[in-house]
XYZ file of C-alpha atoms in Angstrom:
688
model
C 10.013 24.939 28.190
C 6.399 25.626 28.566
C 6.899 28.600 30.375
C 9.578 29.836 28.022
C 6.992 29.100 25.238
C 5.343 32.152 26.235
C 7.921 34.415 25.083
C 8.719 32.695 21.241
C 7.952 35.920 19.420
C 5.202 35.784 16.704
C 5.491 33.258 14.344
C 6.827 34.511 10.668
C 4.272 34.334 7.713
C 6.716 32.747 5.093
C 5.974 34.592 1.675
C 9.598 35.492 0.612
C 12.456 35.144 1.629
C 14.404 36.745 4.228
C 16.645 39.955 3.654
C 20.009 39.162 5.054
C 22.245 42.114 6.175
C 25.669 42.623 4.525
C 28.189 43.787 6.737
C 29.918 46.724 4.047
C 26.593 48.259 3.038
C 22.741 47.994 3.453
C 20.642 50.052 1.369
C 16.903 50.709 3.183
C 14.684 52.463 0.257
C 11.275 53.270 0.960
C 8.031 55.320 0.144
C 9.265 59.023 0.766
C 7.791 60.645 4.255
C 8.140 63.831 6.422
C 10.637 62.891 9.486
C 12.654 64.881 12.165
C 13.071 61.400 13.746
C 15.152 58.438 12.517
C 15.462 55.108 14.712
C 17.299 52.176 14.497
C 16.867 49.590 16.847
C 19.174 46.312 16.900
C 17.804 42.930 17.996
C 20.117 40.337 17.171
C 23.818 40.417 15.704
C 25.962 37.327 14.020
C 27.990 35.340 16.251
C 31.544 35.527 16.842
C 33.166 32.395 16.213
C 34.855 32.122 19.674
C 33.364 34.840 21.674
C 29.314 34.451 20.683
C 27.225 37.178 21.055
C 28.936 40.417 21.310
C 28.237 44.432 20.924
C 26.981 45.062 17.566
C 28.787 47.879 15.835
C 28.050 50.527 12.677
C 30.611 52.753 11.067
C 28.257 55.387 9.636
C 24.500 55.757 9.149
C 23.334 57.994 6.506
C 19.560 59.493 6.042
C 19.329 60.852 2.257
C 16.673 63.446 1.502
C 13.963 63.107 -1.208
C 15.065 65.686 -3.304
C 16.372 65.338 -6.936
C 20.060 65.650 -5.855
C 19.645 63.884 -2.424
C 21.726 64.795 0.549
C 22.944 62.838 3.715
C 21.090 64.857 6.080
C 22.031 62.741 8.907
C 25.798 64.459 9.347
C 26.900 66.078 12.410
C 28.169 68.809 10.499
C 24.705 69.954 9.426
C 23.080 69.946 13.012
C 21.750 66.557 13.345
C 21.641 65.118 17.210
C 22.479 61.355 18.100
C 21.407 59.805 21.067
C 22.049 55.773 22.039
C 20.598 53.229 24.200
C 24.296 52.950 25.847
C 27.974 53.297 23.640
C 31.088 51.179 24.509
C 33.845 53.927 23.943
C 37.231 53.662 22.912
C 39.886 55.321 20.554
C 37.972 53.946 17.871
C 34.763 53.525 18.697
C 32.440 56.897 19.772
C 28.789 57.287 19.307
C 29.885 61.063 17.428
C 31.680 58.575 14.813
C 28.176 57.281 13.473
C 27.762 60.232 11.384
C 30.565 62.041 10.828
C 30.892 61.573 7.251
C 34.138 58.986 7.295
C 33.837 54.932 6.952
C 35.607 52.203 8.474
C 36.020 50.490 11.893
C 37.989 53.154 13.180
C 35.467 55.597 13.252
C 32.373 53.931 14.392
C 29.794 53.749 17.311
C 29.696 50.116 19.403
C 26.586 49.246 21.563
C 27.315 48.302 25.154
C 24.820 45.353 25.198
C 25.506 42.061 23.245
C 23.371 41.781 20.345
C 20.633 44.375 21.112
C 21.078 48.638 21.211
C 19.351 51.283 19.126
C 20.525 54.632 17.732
C 18.316 57.830 17.297
C 18.987 60.529 15.068
C 17.184 63.782 15.658
C 17.735 66.121 12.542
C 17.515 69.875 12.791
C 14.024 70.311 10.956
C 11.586 67.883 9.643
C 12.383 67.151 6.006
C 11.096 64.665 3.329
C 13.675 61.571 3.150
C 13.366 58.356 1.213
C 16.537 56.174 2.045
C 18.669 54.765 4.462
C 22.364 53.386 4.003
C 24.213 51.712 6.926
C 27.157 49.288 7.185
C 29.246 47.349 9.958
C 32.797 48.410 8.088
C 32.328 50.231 4.515
C 36.220 49.473 3.938
C 35.108 45.593 4.343
C 37.927 44.528 6.708
C 35.370 43.381 9.614
C 32.212 41.109 9.513
C 31.906 40.658 12.892
C 29.442 42.304 15.298
C 26.793 42.992 12.165
C 23.181 43.725 13.255
C 21.095 40.799 11.388
C 17.698 41.824 12.723
C 16.678 45.176 13.226
C 13.575 47.761 12.566
C 13.943 51.089 11.122
C 11.236 53.454 12.287
C 10.684 57.395 11.284
C 8.453 60.308 11.713
C 7.978 63.933 13.101
C 7.349 62.866 16.768
C 8.906 60.271 19.010
C 5.116 59.312 19.547
C 4.263 58.526 16.118
C 6.889 56.626 14.598
C 6.504 54.872 10.993
C 8.006 51.454 10.770
C 10.020 51.517 7.680
C 12.013 48.458 7.425
C 12.079 45.183 10.029
C 14.248 42.276 9.388
C 13.720 39.272 12.319
C 16.374 37.294 13.434
C 17.393 34.479 11.834
C 16.836 30.940 13.003
C 19.330 28.029 13.458
C 20.422 25.920 10.788
C 18.868 22.742 9.815
C 19.986 20.259 12.305
C 20.357 16.583 11.179
C 19.125 15.796 14.946
C 15.677 17.555 14.790
C 14.383 20.900 13.930
C 11.004 22.830 14.935
C 8.869 25.007 12.572
C 6.784 27.326 14.409
C 3.936 29.305 12.709
C 0.642 30.986 12.899
C -2.163 28.074 14.033
C -3.821 27.454 10.830
C -6.732 24.732 10.099
C -6.298 22.395 7.615
C -6.976 18.829 6.498
C -3.333 18.226 4.937
C 0.175 19.200 5.416
C 2.995 18.623 2.744
C 6.455 18.619 3.328
C 8.805 19.414 0.594
C 12.656 18.942 0.142
C 14.001 20.811 -2.370
C 17.958 20.337 -1.637
C 19.853 18.050 0.545
C 23.664 17.895 1.585
C 24.171 14.750 -0.696
C 22.082 11.932 -2.140
C 18.516 11.213 -1.423
C 16.855 12.861 1.350
C 15.630 11.057 4.396
C 13.669 11.589 7.277
C 13.263 9.409 10.537
C 10.112 11.052 11.965
C 7.579 14.059 11.107
C 5.550 15.346 13.851
C 2.643 17.959 13.449
C 1.379 19.336 16.326
C -2.051 21.073 17.276
C -2.505 23.754 19.852
C -2.834 21.142 22.771
C 0.647 19.921 21.975
C -0.901 16.316 20.222
C 1.050 14.858 17.757
C -2.085 14.486 14.932
C 0.351 12.964 12.323
C 0.867 9.566 13.884
C -0.867 6.642 11.920
C -2.470 5.726 15.420
C -4.052 9.108 15.431
C -5.469 7.922 11.684
C -3.404 10.166 9.739
C -2.286 8.937 6.137
C 0.635 9.602 4.137
C 1.454 9.799 0.670
C 5.010 10.575 -0.895
C 6.605 11.481 -4.371
C 8.407 8.330 -4.125
C 10.481 5.885 -1.622
C 13.342 4.050 -1.745
C 12.283 0.832 0.142
C 14.880 -1.060 2.320
C 12.924 -3.543 4.386
C 12.564 -2.761 7.837
C 14.861 0.209 7.482
C 13.452 2.865 5.035
C 9.843 2.550 4.230
C 6.924 5.302 3.783
C 5.378 4.339 6.982
C 7.643 4.591 9.239
C 8.020 8.621 9.041
C 4.793 8.608 11.523
C 4.829 5.975 13.593
C 6.348 7.422 16.731
C 10.062 5.672 16.354
C 13.175 7.861 16.019
C 16.190 6.780 13.915
C 17.428 5.802 10.938
C 16.476 2.253 11.213
C 12.672 3.339 11.101
C 12.861 6.049 8.580
C 11.244 7.543 4.898
C 13.855 7.709 2.077
C 12.727 9.523 -1.068
C 14.028 7.727 -4.869
C 15.140 11.240 -5.917
C 18.451 12.773 -5.515
C 18.147 16.282 -3.443
C 14.360 16.145 -3.474
C 11.245 14.634 -2.710
C 8.097 14.881 -0.600
C 5.582 13.214 1.932
C 2.114 14.556 2.372
C -0.019 14.022 5.670
C -3.696 13.721 5.708
C -5.650 13.749 8.670
C -9.115 12.145 9.552
C -10.740 15.646 10.095
C -9.502 19.279 10.172
C -7.489 20.152 12.743
C -5.531 23.481 13.788
C -1.698 23.084 13.822
C 0.903 25.295 14.756
C 4.195 23.640 14.926
C 6.353 20.615 12.604
C 9.170 18.584 14.335
C 11.161 16.747 11.745
C 14.682 15.068 11.777
C 17.037 13.422 9.669
C 17.772 10.776 12.609
C 16.861 11.580 15.768
C 19.353 9.281 17.571
C 22.574 11.581 15.958
C 24.165 8.710 14.270
C 23.683 9.799 10.669
C 23.875 13.327 9.362
C 23.797 12.954 5.610
C 20.824 13.071 3.546
C 19.859 16.046 5.224
C 17.444 18.128 3.926
C 19.085 21.898 3.999
C 15.984 23.610 1.928
C 12.518 22.899 2.262
C 8.859 23.886 2.099
C 5.949 23.236 4.593
C 2.621 24.151 2.783
C -0.839 23.422 4.198
C -3.836 23.001 1.950
C -6.997 25.159 2.285
C -10.710 23.951 2.020
C -10.202 25.915 -1.427
C -7.786 23.296 -2.640
C -4.996 25.807 -2.443
C -1.834 25.151 -0.972
C -0.483 27.857 1.747
C 3.352 28.358 2.589
C 3.518 28.019 6.325
C 7.411 27.614 6.792
C 10.601 27.264 4.840
C 14.449 27.432 5.585
C 14.825 30.844 4.132
C 14.955 32.330 7.651
C 17.305 29.829 8.804
C 21.022 30.818 9.140
C 23.022 29.187 5.959
C 23.800 25.062 6.103
C 27.469 24.488 6.325
C 28.924 21.380 6.732
C 30.735 20.290 10.053
C 29.904 20.193 13.712
C 27.870 23.592 14.651
C 27.651 25.066 18.057
C 23.674 25.286 19.035
C 23.274 29.119 19.154
C 22.041 30.679 22.774
C 18.287 31.523 22.710
C 17.556 34.532 20.915
C 15.596 36.875 22.760
C 15.343 39.366 19.580
C 11.801 40.706 19.018
C 10.658 40.638 22.638
C 10.161 44.223 24.864
C 12.845 44.613 27.791
C 10.534 43.059 29.898
C 10.048 40.089 28.423
C 13.505 39.604 27.604
C 14.524 40.132 31.394
C 11.637 37.207 32.258
C 12.834 34.802 29.584
C 16.362 35.443 30.562
C 15.546 34.540 34.106
C 13.703 31.342 32.891
C 16.958 30.453 30.817
C 18.841 30.752 33.618
C 16.559 28.477 35.837
C 16.820 25.862 33.030
C 20.608 26.027 32.652
C 20.694 25.134 36.293
C 18.241 22.672 36.691
C 19.860 20.895 33.855
C 23.566 20.956 35.232
C 21.654 19.370 38.097
C 20.452 16.495 36.258
C 23.555 16.029 34.550
C 25.157 16.170 38.371
C 22.686 13.839 39.534
C 23.326 11.076 36.773
C 27.024 10.776 37.208
C 27.980 7.441 38.152
C 31.723 6.144 38.344
C 33.222 4.207 35.665
C 36.593 1.325 35.804
C 38.056 -0.767 34.013
C 37.697 -3.972 35.602
C 38.260 -7.518 35.004
C 39.078 -10.884 36.965
C 42.437 -12.081 37.666
C 43.060 -16.289 36.828
C 45.605 -18.404 37.889
C 48.442 -18.303 34.965
C 48.542 -20.987 32.392
C 51.645 -23.288 32.393
C 53.875 -22.444 29.818
C 56.510 -24.877 28.374
C 59.214 -24.878 25.502
C 57.881 -26.168 22.126
C 59.823 -28.157 19.668
C 59.986 -25.994 16.650
C 57.474 -23.637 17.953
C 54.848 -26.593 17.520
C 52.142 -26.177 20.363
C 51.452 -29.737 19.622
C 55.160 -30.800 20.560
C 55.387 -29.013 24.086
C 58.683 -30.150 25.897
C 59.834 -28.783 29.699
C 58.107 -26.476 31.943
C 59.474 -22.801 31.851
C 59.057 -20.653 35.333
C 58.554 -16.775 34.874
C 62.144 -14.845 35.127
C 63.908 -11.759 33.600
C 66.940 -12.562 31.248
C 70.155 -13.577 32.519
C 72.021 -10.639 30.971
C 69.630 -8.167 32.980
C 69.873 -10.059 36.318
C 68.484 -12.776 38.268
C 64.934 -13.289 38.781
C 63.186 -16.215 38.962
C 59.908 -17.122 40.188
C 57.920 -20.720 40.788
C 55.341 -21.312 38.581
C 52.583 -21.588 41.062
C 52.532 -17.820 41.815
C 49.733 -15.986 40.978
C 49.490 -13.079 37.956
C 49.618 -10.381 40.991
C 52.383 -11.808 42.644
C 54.453 -12.188 39.565
C 53.416 -8.322 39.072
C 54.663 -7.803 42.662
C 58.015 -9.523 42.272
C 58.689 -7.815 38.724
C 57.849 -4.500 40.091
C 60.289 -5.251 43.211
C 63.188 -6.471 41.094
C 62.810 -3.168 38.710
C 63.478 -0.746 41.698
C 65.873 -2.447 43.632
C 68.244 0.314 45.281
C 71.152 -2.001 43.545
C 69.579 -1.734 40.176
C 72.190 0.082 38.042
C 69.553 1.695 35.051
C 66.020 2.296 36.665
C 66.771 5.207 39.007
C 69.539 6.771 36.111
C 66.914 6.424 33.675
C 64.379 8.512 35.303
C 66.734 11.037 36.483
C 67.870 11.418 33.395
C 64.180 12.146 31.908
C 63.696 14.414 34.792
C 66.721 16.522 33.657
C 65.723 16.567 30.165
C 62.401 17.562 30.652
C 63.776 20.939 32.856
C 67.141 21.500 30.462
C 65.887 20.529 27.243
C 68.576 17.527 26.864
C 69.402 14.982 29.546
C 72.884 14.255 30.741
C 72.489 11.511 28.793
C 71.370 12.679 25.082
C 69.914 9.443 24.320
C 67.276 8.856 26.933
C 66.237 5.509 25.129
C 69.652 3.986 25.164
C 72.452 3.813 27.882
C 74.081 1.284 26.290
C 77.067 1.020 24.005
C 75.173 2.686 20.851
C 74.406 5.660 23.074
C 75.836 8.921 23.941
C 77.776 9.222 27.083
C 76.966 10.994 29.965
C 78.259 14.499 29.751
C 78.313 14.246 34.214
C 78.637 10.999 35.206
C 79.388 11.634 39.071
C 76.391 14.068 38.670
C 73.927 11.267 37.101
C 75.433 8.860 39.937
C 74.295 11.332 42.790
C 71.042 12.126 41.768
C 70.317 8.557 41.264
C 71.236 7.679 44.881
C 69.346 10.729 45.978
C 66.206 9.686 43.913
C 66.124 6.298 45.599
C 67.243 7.329 49.212
C 64.246 9.534 48.831
C 61.973 6.612 48.705
C 61.846 7.746 44.577
C 60.027 11.083 45.268
C 59.800 12.605 42.083
C 58.465 15.604 43.408
C 61.815 16.018 45.905
C 63.826 15.517 42.700
C 61.795 18.249 40.716
C 62.791 20.671 43.832
C 66.292 19.707 44.158
C 67.028 20.528 40.117
C 64.952 23.893 40.076
C 66.540 24.934 42.753
C 70.072 24.484 42.034
C 72.504 27.027 41.074
C 73.017 25.400 37.341
C 68.933 25.795 36.901
C 68.782 29.591 38.223
C 72.056 30.356 36.327
C 71.519 33.184 33.437
C 71.510 32.281 29.680
C 73.596 35.217 28.492
C 75.918 34.620 25.909
C 79.658 34.336 26.395
C 81.743 34.398 23.645
C 85.007 32.449 24.618
C 82.602 29.776 26.354
C 80.677 29.379 23.454
C 84.031 28.454 21.393
C 84.574 25.739 23.739
C 81.113 24.512 24.272
C 78.430 25.860 21.331
C 75.692 23.856 22.793
C 76.231 24.436 26.352
C 76.556 20.927 27.185
C 78.672 21.299 29.838
C 76.001 24.012 31.025
C 78.114 27.254 31.489
C 74.830 28.778 31.164
C 71.448 27.897 30.948
C 70.722 26.480 27.512
C 68.157 28.393 25.825
C 65.353 26.357 23.903
C 61.677 26.573 22.409
C 58.831 25.763 24.158
C 57.210 22.514 23.540
C 54.008 22.664 20.849
C 51.835 21.536 23.881
C 53.278 24.570 26.207
C 52.357 27.034 23.345
C 49.207 26.363 23.116
C 48.505 26.287 26.740
C 50.630 29.632 27.372
C 48.442 31.206 24.479
C 45.234 30.319 26.260
C 46.653 31.304 29.506
C 47.361 34.687 28.395
C 44.165 35.246 26.152
C 42.374 34.170 29.598
C 40.389 31.329 28.278
C 42.581 28.013 29.689
C 40.317 25.532 31.450
C 41.996 24.626 34.610
C 39.376 21.905 34.788
C 41.586 18.453 35.616
C 40.594 14.803 34.955
C 38.125 13.302 33.048
C 37.845 12.626 29.271
C 40.000 14.266 27.063
C 38.792 16.630 24.335
C 39.468 16.275 20.518
C 41.832 17.967 17.688
C 40.108 16.054 15.227
C 36.537 15.806 14.096
C 36.132 12.185 15.313
C 38.372 9.498 16.801
C 37.572 6.160 15.328
C 38.383 5.152 11.784
C 41.596 4.721 9.616
C 41.273 8.361 7.329
C 39.651 11.247 6.920
C 40.557 13.043 10.248
C 39.489 17.045 10.137
C 41.382 19.406 12.285
C 39.125 21.282 14.762
C 39.651 25.008 14.370
C 37.760 26.606 16.696
C 37.755 25.485 20.109
C 35.138 26.198 23.137
C 34.740 24.761 26.760
C 36.327 21.327 27.020
C 38.545 22.088 24.077
C 40.287 25.008 25.982
C 41.784 22.793 28.226
C 45.545 21.744 28.742
C 46.981 19.759 25.852
C 47.522 17.062 28.255
C 43.994 16.280 28.077
C 44.411 16.129 24.025
C 43.187 12.941 22.612
C 45.568 11.908 20.428
C 45.067 10.203 17.073
C 47.602 8.244 15.816
C 49.523 8.781 12.904
C 47.986 12.291 12.977
C 49.588 15.310 14.247
C 47.896 18.495 15.618
C 47.373 20.403 12.923
C 48.699 23.558 14.226
C 51.538 22.661 17.125
C 52.437 19.195 14.947
C 54.735 21.662 13.020
C 56.138 22.269 16.466
C 57.641 18.836 16.450
C 54.865 17.873 18.618
C 54.624 13.789 18.302
C 51.940 12.228 16.492
C 51.351 9.561 18.990
C 52.364 6.705 16.835
C 55.320 5.824 18.115
C 57.688 6.538 21.437
C 59.499 9.720 21.145
C 62.066 10.383 23.884
C 64.099 13.113 22.818
C 61.866 15.696 20.310
C 63.504 17.482 17.683
C 63.600 21.060 18.138
C 63.363 22.384 13.960
C 62.702 25.889 12.855
C 60.472 25.669 9.571
C 58.626 28.656 7.747
C 55.195 26.129 8.439
C 55.705 27.111 12.226
C 55.392 30.467 11.408
C 52.476 30.286 8.912
C 50.637 28.281 11.531
C 51.404 30.581 14.506
C 50.529 33.406 12.425
C 47.570 32.750 10.311
C 45.898 29.684 11.715
C 41.866 30.008 13.130
C 43.359 29.023 16.729
C 45.877 31.859 16.882
C 42.986 34.295 15.368
C 40.594 33.197 18.064
C 43.191 33.442 21.229
C 44.116 36.840 19.667
C 40.836 38.634 19.848
C 40.024 36.792 23.005
C 43.123 38.485 24.362
C 42.438 41.792 23.081
C 39.223 41.454 24.696
C 40.780 40.807 27.986
C 43.631 43.725 27.545
C 40.456 45.816 26.837
C 38.763 44.943 29.896
C 41.805 45.103 32.300
C 43.211 48.109 30.738
C 40.344 50.301 29.886
C 40.358 52.030 26.516
C 43.602 54.195 27.121
C 46.064 53.172 23.959
C 49.309 52.765 26.043
C 47.631 51.362 28.617
C 46.062 48.693 26.488
C 49.876 47.956 24.982
C 51.470 48.117 28.612
C 49.304 45.425 29.673
C 49.522 43.360 26.531
C 53.183 43.123 27.339
C 52.770 42.524 30.873
C 50.471 39.476 30.226
C 52.523 38.094 27.333
C 56.016 38.817 28.247
C 56.077 39.490 31.900
C 57.589 43.029 31.365
C 57.027 46.652 30.467
C 57.242 47.520 26.825
C 60.323 49.743 25.993
C 59.949 53.249 24.568
C 60.726 52.352 20.774
C 58.243 49.330 21.463
C 55.290 51.689 22.496
C 56.291 54.080 19.567
C 56.050 51.256 16.980
C 53.016 49.657 18.514
C 50.420 52.644 18.512
C 49.960 52.989 15.196
C 49.712 49.628 14.404
C 46.925 49.297 17.355
C 44.930 52.272 15.802
C 45.147 51.128 12.418
C 44.208 47.521 12.358
C 43.173 47.038 16.060
C 44.716 45.400 19.564
C 44.351 41.997 18.012
C 46.962 42.444 15.236
C 49.293 43.285 18.154
C 48.370 40.360 20.516
C 49.376 38.280 17.259
C 52.546 39.558 17.017
C 53.264 39.176 20.635
C 52.059 35.152 20.309
C 54.753 34.940 17.349
C 57.530 36.532 19.360
C 60.744 34.599 19.989
C 60.274 35.879 23.660
C 57.023 34.205 24.053
C 58.312 31.249 22.446
C 61.377 30.500 23.802
C 62.728 29.659 27.387
C 64.432 31.841 29.096
C-alpha cells in the first residue's frame, strides 16, 4: 500500500462541484482558438453492472467552428482525418463511424482498452474553433461504456496542444465502514468536518482521523487535540463527543449529532500541523450503515481566520442504498509507464491477500458429546410427576418389529435404527428411493405420489419394474450411481419424445412411457444453464452457500439481490434458502420456498414466468455476458455470431429462416437481445 501511494494522482482542489458526463450528449464550450489538431483522451469510464470496467464508446464527435453560423468541421466528408490509440472493430463499431455525421450505437467507435483510449482529429487546415459536442449514444438507448474522466486538447501542432477541458475520475461512493479524503498538503491548526446530508436520521461518526505527512493521526485526544461540535445526542458509554477521536472504532464508541441530517465536529491541534489526509467512518466494524454522511465538507482554517474547503463529496460516485461492490483501483490520470507499474503492484497485492486468506483458513465442524440416554417412562395423564413403567426404544408395531434394551448408548440406538431401515426385506425403503430417482429422470415417478405409498396414494404404473429396480438397488449394495446409470442407459430413457396421435389418444400424459415425456427444466436448472451458456458459471464445490437475498436472519424485509458476481454465480444447489421466501426470478418456475417439504413439484405456466425471464436484471446481465462470449469466440462476423449463439444455447445450427430473421434484429438492437430471446425459447427451457 505504501508503494502504491506514490501512484496516487495529484489531489483535487475542492472549489466547485465536479462535472458529470451524460450518455446522450456533452458540450464543451471554450474560448475560441485556432487549431488543426483536436485530441480527446479518455482516462476512465463507468462500470458495467456485471462486467465491470469495459471499453469506452463514442457514437459521434463534433468540432464546431467559431463563425456566425458554426459548422461541424470534424466530418470525414470535409476531409478531416481521425486516428486512435486502438479500436475494437465490428459491424457497428468502427473508427470511421466517429465522424460520419450519424448518431447512435450502431455507428460508433469503441476503444480496445478497458476504461481508456484516445482519438485524434486532424483538420484539413487550421481554423478557429469554439465548441465540441460528443456523446455515448445520442439516441439515448445505452448508458454503458460512457467516458467519465477525460481531457480535451487542441492546437495548431501536436507539440503545442492547449488543454480546453479536464474532467478527473470520480471517487468511490461514501461507505459506512471507512472513507479517505486526500488533499494537497496544508498547514493548519483547526479542521472542521461538516455533514450536509445523511441517508437517514442524525449523523453518526465512530472515528475521525487526521494524518500529517508522516502518517501520524494528529486528531487523537492523546495527541492533545481538542474537539467541539454543533450539538450532541448523548447516550452514556455509547455516543459521546470525545469518542470521535479516542482511537477506538465501532458504533459503541461514536459521536452522534443532535440534528437530523446535519451537524459538524471541529478539531483543534496544540500547534499548527501540515496535514494531507482525513479518514472517517460511520461504523468501522461494519455492523451499522444508517446515519451515514452522504454529503459533507472538510475545511481547514488559515492564519487569517478564513475557512478553506479541501475536500467534499462532489467528486464521489452518487450514493445509492444497498450493498455496493468496491470499484477496482483507478489508474486514471497516470502516465502509461506509471499505470503499468501500479498495475504490477496491484497484482502483487492481490496475490499476497490471497495467500493471507489461505494461510488463515481453519477447518470448522459442528461437534458435540454423546451422553447416556435418559430413562424414559410412561407418564400418567402426561404428568411428569406421575411416572409409570419404563419404555424401551422401539418402532411402532404397524411398521415392524424393532426393540432395543434401555441400556444401549445413543450411537448404538442410531445404528440399530439405520440397520432396520435398510434391511433387504424392508418393503418400503428401497422402493421409495428408486421411485425418487425415477422421478428425477422422467419428471414423475412410477408412483405419482412419492411421499405416499399407502392407500391414499396413487398406485404404481409399472409395479413389476418398481419391484425389480428396488431389488437391483439392494443387490448393488445400495449404489445410487449404479441405479442412475441403469436408468439413463435404458431404452425407455433414450427413446424419442416424438408425438404419436394414436398413442396419445390412449395415454395423453405418457404415463405408460410410449415416448420420453417432455418437461420443463426446474427453476434451478434454468438458472444454472443460463450461467453455463453465458460462460459465467462458477463451478466451485463445497463451502458456504451464496445469498439470494440481502440478509439471512430476521422475519421480514428480505430484499432480493439482482446482480450476482463471484460466489453468486455458483450452481443454485449452493444457494442459501430463506424459509417462506421464494427466489425473485426462478421462484415463479415452481421453485420451492424451503418452507416445507416438496416431493413432486408442480409444473405451471404463468405470465410471471415470461416476464421474469425476459425483463429481470439477472437475464439482462447473463444476456450481455452471453453476447460478450459469442463475440470473443466468433469474432465480428454477424452470421458467425448468430451460429455460435445457437450452438451454445440450443446445441444446433440455426435454420436459414432463423438466420434471416435474427440478422436484422442483431444489427438494430445488438447481439444481447438475440441471446435474451434464446434464453426465453421453449427449446432452451424444455427437455428434451
